[in-house]
XYZ file of C-alpha atoms in Angstrom:
273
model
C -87.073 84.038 -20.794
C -89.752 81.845 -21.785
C -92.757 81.212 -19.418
C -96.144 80.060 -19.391
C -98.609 81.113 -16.505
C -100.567 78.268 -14.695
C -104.108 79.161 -13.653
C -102.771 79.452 -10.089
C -100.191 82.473 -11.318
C -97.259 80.386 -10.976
C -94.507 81.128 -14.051
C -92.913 78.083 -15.481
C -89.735 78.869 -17.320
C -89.217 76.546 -20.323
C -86.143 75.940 -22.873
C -87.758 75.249 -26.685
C -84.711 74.417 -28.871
C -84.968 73.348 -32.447
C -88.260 72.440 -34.700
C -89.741 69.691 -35.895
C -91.730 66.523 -33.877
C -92.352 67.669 -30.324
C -89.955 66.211 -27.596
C -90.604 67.338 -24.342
C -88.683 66.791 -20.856
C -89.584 66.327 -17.435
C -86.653 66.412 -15.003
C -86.302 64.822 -11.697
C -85.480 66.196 -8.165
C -84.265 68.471 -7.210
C -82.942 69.573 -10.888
C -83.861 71.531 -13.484
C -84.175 71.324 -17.446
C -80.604 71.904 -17.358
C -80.133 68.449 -16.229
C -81.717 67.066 -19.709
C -79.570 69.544 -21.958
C -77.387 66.445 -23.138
C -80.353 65.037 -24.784
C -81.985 68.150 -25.981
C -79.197 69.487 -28.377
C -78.564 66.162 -29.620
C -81.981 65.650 -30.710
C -82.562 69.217 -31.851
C -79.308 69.075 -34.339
C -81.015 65.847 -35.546
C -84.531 67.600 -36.754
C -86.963 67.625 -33.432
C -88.306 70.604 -31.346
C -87.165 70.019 -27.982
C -88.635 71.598 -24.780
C -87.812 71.075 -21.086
C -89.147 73.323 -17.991
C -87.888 73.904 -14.932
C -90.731 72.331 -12.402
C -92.254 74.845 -10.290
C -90.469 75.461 -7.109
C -87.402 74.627 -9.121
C -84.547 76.479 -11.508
C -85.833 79.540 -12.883
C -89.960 78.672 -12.112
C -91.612 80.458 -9.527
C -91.201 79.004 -5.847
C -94.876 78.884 -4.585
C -95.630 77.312 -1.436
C -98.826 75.804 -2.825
C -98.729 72.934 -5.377
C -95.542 70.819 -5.048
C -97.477 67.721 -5.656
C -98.062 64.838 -8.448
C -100.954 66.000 -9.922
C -100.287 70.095 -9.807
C -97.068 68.790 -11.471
C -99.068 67.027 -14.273
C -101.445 70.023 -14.759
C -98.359 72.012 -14.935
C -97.189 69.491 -18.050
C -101.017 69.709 -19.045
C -100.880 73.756 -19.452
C -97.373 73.777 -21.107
C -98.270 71.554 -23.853
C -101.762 73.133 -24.614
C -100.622 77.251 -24.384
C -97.281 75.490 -27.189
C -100.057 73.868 -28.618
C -97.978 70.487 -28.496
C -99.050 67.549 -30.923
C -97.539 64.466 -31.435
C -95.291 64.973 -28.831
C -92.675 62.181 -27.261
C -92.649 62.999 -23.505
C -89.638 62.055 -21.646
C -89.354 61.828 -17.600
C -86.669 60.962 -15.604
C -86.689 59.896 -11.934
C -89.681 62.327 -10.455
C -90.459 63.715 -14.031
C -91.215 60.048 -15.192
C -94.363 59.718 -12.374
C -94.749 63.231 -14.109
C -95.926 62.105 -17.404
C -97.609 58.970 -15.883
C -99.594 61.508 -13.993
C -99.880 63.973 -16.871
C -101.060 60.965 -19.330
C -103.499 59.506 -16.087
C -105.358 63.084 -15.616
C -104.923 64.247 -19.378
C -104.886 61.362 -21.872
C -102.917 60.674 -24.848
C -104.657 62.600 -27.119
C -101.215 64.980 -27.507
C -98.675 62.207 -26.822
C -97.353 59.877 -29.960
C -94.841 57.925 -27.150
C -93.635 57.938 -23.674
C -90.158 57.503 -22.074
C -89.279 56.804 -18.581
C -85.547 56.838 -17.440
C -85.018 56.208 -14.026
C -88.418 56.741 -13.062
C -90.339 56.357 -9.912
C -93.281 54.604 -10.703
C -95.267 53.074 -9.784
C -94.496 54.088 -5.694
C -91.425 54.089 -4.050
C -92.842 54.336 -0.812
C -92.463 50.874 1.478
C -96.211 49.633 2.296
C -98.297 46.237 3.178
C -99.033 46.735 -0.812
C -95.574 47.529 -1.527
C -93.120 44.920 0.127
C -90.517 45.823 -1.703
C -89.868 49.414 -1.452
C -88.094 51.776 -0.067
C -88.629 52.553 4.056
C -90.540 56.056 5.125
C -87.030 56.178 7.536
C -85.528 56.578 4.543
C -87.391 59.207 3.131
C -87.744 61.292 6.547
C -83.855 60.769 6.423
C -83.674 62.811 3.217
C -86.565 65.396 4.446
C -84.071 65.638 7.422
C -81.346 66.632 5.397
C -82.750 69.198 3.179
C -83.930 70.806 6.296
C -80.690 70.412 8.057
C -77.861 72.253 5.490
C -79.484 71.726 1.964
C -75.981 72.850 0.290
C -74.154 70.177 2.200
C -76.922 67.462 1.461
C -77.266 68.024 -2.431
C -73.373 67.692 -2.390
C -73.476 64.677 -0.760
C -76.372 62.843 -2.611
C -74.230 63.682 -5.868
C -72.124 60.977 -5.117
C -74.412 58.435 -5.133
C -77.037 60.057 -8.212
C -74.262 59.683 -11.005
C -72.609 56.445 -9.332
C -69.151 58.240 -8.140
C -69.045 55.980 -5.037
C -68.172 52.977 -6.639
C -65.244 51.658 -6.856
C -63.352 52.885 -9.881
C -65.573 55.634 -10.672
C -64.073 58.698 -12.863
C -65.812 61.092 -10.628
C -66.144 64.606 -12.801
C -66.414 67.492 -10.213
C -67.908 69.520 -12.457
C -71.157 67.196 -12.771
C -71.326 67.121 -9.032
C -70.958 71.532 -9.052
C -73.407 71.420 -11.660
C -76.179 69.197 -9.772
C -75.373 71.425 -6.989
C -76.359 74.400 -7.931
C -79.451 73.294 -9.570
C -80.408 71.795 -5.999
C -79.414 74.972 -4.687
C -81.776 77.453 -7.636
C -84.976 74.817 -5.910
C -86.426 76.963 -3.045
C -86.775 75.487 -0.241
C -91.079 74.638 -0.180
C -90.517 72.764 -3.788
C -87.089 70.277 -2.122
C -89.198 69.459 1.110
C -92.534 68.693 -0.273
C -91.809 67.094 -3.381
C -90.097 64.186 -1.395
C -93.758 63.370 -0.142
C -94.745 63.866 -4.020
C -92.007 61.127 -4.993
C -92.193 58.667 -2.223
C -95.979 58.393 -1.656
C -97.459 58.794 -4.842
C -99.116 55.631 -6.014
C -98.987 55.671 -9.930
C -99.937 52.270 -10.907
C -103.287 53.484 -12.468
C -102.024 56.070 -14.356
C -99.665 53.533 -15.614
C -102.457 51.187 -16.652
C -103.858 54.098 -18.761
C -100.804 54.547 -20.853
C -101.770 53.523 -24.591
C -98.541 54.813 -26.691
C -95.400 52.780 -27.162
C -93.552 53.157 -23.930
C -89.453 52.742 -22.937
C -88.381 52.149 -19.635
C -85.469 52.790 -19.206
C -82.875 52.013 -16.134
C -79.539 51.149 -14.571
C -79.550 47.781 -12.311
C -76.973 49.763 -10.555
C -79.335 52.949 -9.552
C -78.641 53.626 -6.117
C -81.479 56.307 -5.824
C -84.643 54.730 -7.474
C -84.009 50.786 -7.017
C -85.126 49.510 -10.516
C -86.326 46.118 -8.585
C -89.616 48.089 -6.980
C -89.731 50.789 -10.150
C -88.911 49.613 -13.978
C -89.016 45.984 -13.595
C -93.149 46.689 -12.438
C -93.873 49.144 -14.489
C -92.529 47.335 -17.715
C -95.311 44.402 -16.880
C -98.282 47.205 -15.767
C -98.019 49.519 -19.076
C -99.293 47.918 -21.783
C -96.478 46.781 -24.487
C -93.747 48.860 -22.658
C -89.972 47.720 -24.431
C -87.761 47.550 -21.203
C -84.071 48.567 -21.434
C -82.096 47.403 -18.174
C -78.410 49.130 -18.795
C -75.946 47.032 -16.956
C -74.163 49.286 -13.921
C -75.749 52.231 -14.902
C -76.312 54.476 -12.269
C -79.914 57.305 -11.248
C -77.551 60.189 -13.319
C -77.109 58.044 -17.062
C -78.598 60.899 -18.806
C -75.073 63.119 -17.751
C -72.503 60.035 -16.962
C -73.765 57.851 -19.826
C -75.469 60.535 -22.430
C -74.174 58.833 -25.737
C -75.826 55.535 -24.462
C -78.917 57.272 -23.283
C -79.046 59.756 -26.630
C -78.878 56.603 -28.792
C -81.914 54.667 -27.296
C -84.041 57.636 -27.114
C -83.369 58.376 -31.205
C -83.558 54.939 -31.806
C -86.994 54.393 -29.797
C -88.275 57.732 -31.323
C -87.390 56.664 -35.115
C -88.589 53.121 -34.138
């Protein structure tokens, strides 16, 4: 398997498909790089090097108890790309992985990053404050801290329903994506699902967003049930500088699986662009 060792001995297992520019992946909770392989083999059959690791404390990574927070994370992104030796590169985060690269690009700069993508994403904080009138509640979040705690299997079955959109009426529900984001909830340990709900709720990332200086999509679904785009996309689009803003119309959190040729499409053409 490929790994890199953080300076804290944690192993981060990454997938490094094809050659060419640099496109690198940051999933979101509780997944893995698995849940970006739609987007990776399309743009690796179309001439770029893409790479995606599982987050510590999820997939194949090590499960330390230590570290399951936004800036470890970014370090984390920081060490990858300098032990690959990463120029160039277009970083991509979705849901959790996008306050990932606003992190990594707040703590590390752009001097490695050509572009940035964020699908789904949580900035800049999801987390209902004075500051924040529109977010989400902290019930809400010590609802979801409940149920990892309470049967994880049962939870991460349940929250597939809304993630990809299959509770709506008329949805072609595929069983197979809901087994799949199952068991890459289940490979998280149990340290990296509990904290990192802290990670993506309370992290404020509106400075880090301010710092971002490459052309930047955001990219979301005005029907995403999981990270409402009204307190996420729709304020980061007017805090990075120049960022293009893509609203897909009754997309859901999951587009990258239920919508991939959409999703495929706008990163190549963003990339190329």
């Amino acid at each position: 398997m490929n790994t890199i060792t953080t300076k804290d001995g944690t192993q981060i297992h990454y997938k490094d498909w094809g050659t060419g520019q640099p496109v690198v992946f940051s999933h979101g909770w509780p997944l893995s790089a698995d849940a970006f392989e739609d987007q990776m083999f399309f743009l690796a059959s179309r001439g770029y090097r893409c790479i995606a690791h599982d987050r510590r404390g999820h997939g194949r990574s090590s499960q330390p108890w230590n570290g399951n927070d936004m800036d470890t994370y970014a370090d984390d992104l920081a060490t990858l790309t300098d032990k690959l030796d990463l120029k160039n590169a277009v970083h991509v985060g979705h849901s959790t992985g996008g306050g990932e690269v606003a992190r990594y690009i707040g703590r590390h700069g752009t001097k490695r990053v050509a572009k940035a993508v964020l699908i789904g994403a949580i900035p800049p904080v999801m987390l209902k404050t004075p500051a924040n009138p529109g977010g989400t509640p902290i019930e809400a979040f010590n609802q979801i801290r409940a149920g990892v705690l309470g049967d994880r299997s049962q939870f991460w079955r349940d929250l597939s329903l809304p993630f990809y959109g299959y509770n709506r009426p008329g949805a072609k529900v595929s069983e197979g994506v809901r087994e799949s984001f199952w068991l890459q909830g289940m490979m998280a340990g149990l340290p990296a699902s509990y904290f990192c709900i802290k990670a993506f709720s309370e992290t404020d990332l509106t400075e880090d967003l301010k710092k971002i200086d490459v052309p930047t999509l955001v990219l979301h679904g005005d029907d995403d049930q999981i990270v409402p785009i009204a307190d996420s996309a729709l304020l980061s689009a007017k805090i990075v500088k120049n960022a293009k803003l893509k609203v897909v119309k009754g997309a859901p959190h999951g587009m990258c699986t239920t919508l991939k040729d959409m999703v495929n499409e706008e990163l190549i053409s963003f990339i190329k662009g």
